[in-house]
Amino acid sequence: PGVMYYMKGAKTEGDAVVNLSYVEIPVNFLYKPMLGAGNMLLGFGPYVGFGIGGKIKPESGNDIDIEFGNSIDPLDPPTFRRMDAGANLLAGYEFSNKFSFQINAQLGLVNIAPEVNGSSSQASIKNTGFGLSLGYRF
């Protein structure tokens, strides 16, 4: 378990860039078989994330702050649901000197698109991501 800060983003069809910041709590189940002088790392588990900020950066124009909410009116500023949840996968190696590296992937399972009041829109937006990390075990 841990507490992590993540920045996630996407590029829209209109070439705007969306950046969202999350604080996430992953709970990974880890398998560490011996491999050479160290250990291979294989893991999976769920995560829960909470949106704490974000911006939309249009190709031309000023940045737009993102708000969080479960439902919006059609003229409201860009809004996403605050809570995200999904699954983690990771693989890596821990050296005998306690340094490690990992590659990980996240698959969001929660729709973060808000409901639009007065509309029958069925929009679906889910986070996915991947990353590399370096670490040291105390």
Short mmCIF file of C-alpha atoms in Angstrom, two decimals:
data_model
loop_
_atom_site.label_atom_id
_atom_site.label_comp_id
_atom_site.label_asym_id
_atom_site.label_seq_id
_atom_site.Cartn_x
_atom_site.Cartn_y
_atom_site.Cartn_z
CA PRO A 1 0.00 0.00 0.00
CA GLY A 2 1.03 3.60 -0.40
CA VAL A 3 -0.08 7.09 -1.35
CA MET A 4 0.97 8.31 -4.78
CA TYR A 5 0.64 11.56 -6.74
CA TYR A 6 -0.13 11.05 -10.44
CA MET A 7 -0.59 13.37 -13.37
CA LYS A 8 -2.67 11.92 -16.18
CA GLY A 9 -3.44 13.48 -19.51
CA ALA A 10 -4.91 13.15 -22.95
CA LYS A 11 -5.07 15.00 -26.24
CA THR A 12 -8.55 15.81 -27.57
CA GLU A 13 -9.74 15.75 -31.16
CA GLY A 14 -9.38 19.55 -31.25
CA ASP A 15 -5.67 19.29 -30.25
CA ALA A 16 -6.27 20.55 -26.71
CA VAL A 17 -4.33 18.82 -23.93
CA VAL A 18 -6.18 17.70 -20.78
CA ASN A 19 -4.09 17.25 -17.61
CA LEU A 20 -5.61 15.81 -14.43
CA SER A 21 -3.86 15.43 -11.06
CA TYR A 22 -4.76 12.61 -8.67
CA VAL A 23 -3.79 11.35 -5.25
CA GLU A 24 -4.06 7.56 -5.46
CA ILE A 25 -4.01 4.76 -2.93
CA PRO A 26 -2.88 1.49 -4.54
CA VAL A 27 -2.99 -1.87 -2.76
CA ASN A 28 -0.79 -4.25 -4.74
CA PHE A 29 -0.27 -7.95 -4.12
CA LEU A 30 3.39 -8.63 -4.84
CA TYR A 31 5.19 -11.86 -5.78
CA LYS A 32 9.00 -11.67 -5.36
CA PRO A 33 10.73 -14.85 -6.61
CA MET A 34 14.53 -15.00 -6.45
CA LEU A 35 16.22 -14.28 -9.76
CA GLY A 36 20.00 -14.07 -9.83
CA ALA A 37 21.31 -11.91 -6.97
CA GLY A 38 17.96 -10.12 -6.53
CA ASN A 39 14.22 -10.59 -6.85
CA MET A 40 11.82 -10.33 -9.73
CA LEU A 41 8.75 -8.21 -8.88
CA LEU A 42 5.32 -9.19 -10.20
CA GLY A 43 2.19 -7.59 -8.84
CA PHE A 44 -1.41 -6.58 -9.31
CA GLY A 45 -4.14 -4.95 -7.29
CA PRO A 46 -6.77 -2.23 -7.08
CA TYR A 47 -6.34 1.52 -6.69
CA VAL A 48 -8.62 4.36 -5.64
CA GLY A 49 -7.85 7.90 -6.80
CA PHE A 50 -9.14 11.34 -5.89
CA GLY A 51 -8.91 14.22 -8.37
CA ILE A 52 -7.23 17.28 -6.89
CA GLY A 53 -6.81 19.56 -9.91
CA GLY A 54 -6.30 19.90 -13.60
CA LYS A 55 -6.20 22.12 -16.65
CA ILE A 56 -7.19 22.03 -20.28
CA LYS A 57 -4.57 23.62 -22.53
CA PRO A 58 -6.09 24.60 -25.87
CA GLU A 59 -3.75 24.79 -28.85
CA SER A 60 -4.44 28.52 -28.99
CA GLY A 61 -5.75 30.44 -26.02
CA ASN A 62 -5.57 30.50 -22.24
CA ASP A 63 -5.54 27.47 -19.93
CA ILE A 64 -8.93 26.46 -18.48
CA ASP A 65 -9.14 25.14 -14.92
CA ILE A 66 -10.96 21.82 -14.48
CA GLU A 67 -13.65 21.45 -11.84
CA PHE A 68 -14.90 18.24 -10.19
CA GLY A 69 -18.53 17.16 -9.78
CA ASN A 70 -20.93 14.32 -10.52
CA SER A 71 -23.33 16.32 -12.70
CA ILE A 72 -23.14 19.54 -14.68
CA ASP A 73 -25.30 21.93 -16.65
CA PRO A 74 -24.45 22.26 -20.36
CA LEU A 75 -22.83 25.70 -19.90
CA ASP A 76 -20.67 24.75 -16.88
CA PRO A 77 -16.86 24.79 -17.18
CA PRO A 78 -15.05 21.50 -17.97
CA THR A 79 -15.87 19.04 -15.19
CA PHE A 80 -14.89 15.47 -14.32
CA ARG A 81 -15.93 13.17 -11.50
CA ARG A 82 -13.50 13.42 -8.59
CA MET A 83 -13.27 9.69 -7.75
CA ASP A 84 -11.44 7.19 -9.93
CA ALA A 85 -10.79 3.49 -9.31
CA GLY A 86 -9.21 0.70 -11.28
CA ALA A 87 -6.59 -2.03 -11.47
CA ASN A 88 -2.77 -1.95 -11.40
CA LEU A 89 -0.27 -4.34 -12.98
CA LEU A 90 3.46 -4.14 -12.33
CA ALA A 91 6.68 -5.94 -13.20
CA GLY A 92 10.22 -5.14 -12.20
CA TYR A 93 13.40 -6.18 -10.49
CA GLU A 94 14.88 -5.53 -7.04
CA PHE A 95 18.67 -5.68 -6.92
CA SER A 96 20.58 -7.08 -3.92
CA ASN A 97 21.63 -3.51 -2.98
CA LYS A 98 17.89 -2.69 -2.39
CA PHE A 99 17.50 -0.52 -5.52
CA SER A 100 14.64 -1.47 -7.83
CA PHE A 101 12.93 -0.50 -11.05
CA GLN A 102 9.36 -1.16 -12.15
CA ILE A 103 7.13 -0.77 -15.14
CA ASN A 104 3.45 -0.45 -14.34
CA ALA A 105 0.10 -0.06 -16.04
CA GLN A 106 -3.25 1.20 -14.79
CA LEU A 107 -6.68 0.44 -16.15
CA GLY A 108 -9.42 2.78 -14.96
CA LEU A 109 -12.73 1.03 -14.33
CA VAL A 110 -14.82 4.07 -13.31
CA ASN A 111 -16.43 6.49 -15.77
CA ILE A 112 -15.10 9.95 -14.82
CA ALA A 113 -17.42 11.82 -17.24
CA PRO A 114 -20.16 13.66 -15.31
CA GLU A 115 -23.86 13.42 -16.07
CA VAL A 116 -25.10 16.38 -18.10
CA ASN A 117 -28.38 17.76 -16.70
CA GLY A 118 -31.12 17.87 -19.33
CA SER A 119 -29.25 15.59 -21.75
CA SER A 120 -29.31 11.89 -22.53
CA SER A 121 -25.56 11.83 -23.25
CA GLN A 122 -23.89 8.50 -22.54
CA ALA A 123 -20.31 9.83 -22.58
CA SER A 124 -17.70 7.52 -21.11
CA ILE A 125 -14.20 8.60 -20.08
CA LYS A 126 -11.88 6.22 -18.24
CA ASN A 127 -8.27 6.71 -17.17
CA THR A 128 -5.54 4.40 -18.39
CA GLY A 129 -1.85 4.89 -17.86
CA PHE A 130 1.60 3.42 -17.70
CA GLY A 131 4.81 4.40 -16.02
CA LEU A 132 8.33 3.61 -14.94
CA SER A 133 9.61 3.96 -11.40
CA LEU A 134 12.88 3.68 -9.56
CA GLY A 135 13.01 2.91 -5.87
CA TYR A 136 15.06 2.11 -2.83
CA ARG A 137 13.84 -0.18 -0.05
CA PHE A 138 14.79 0.95 3.48
#
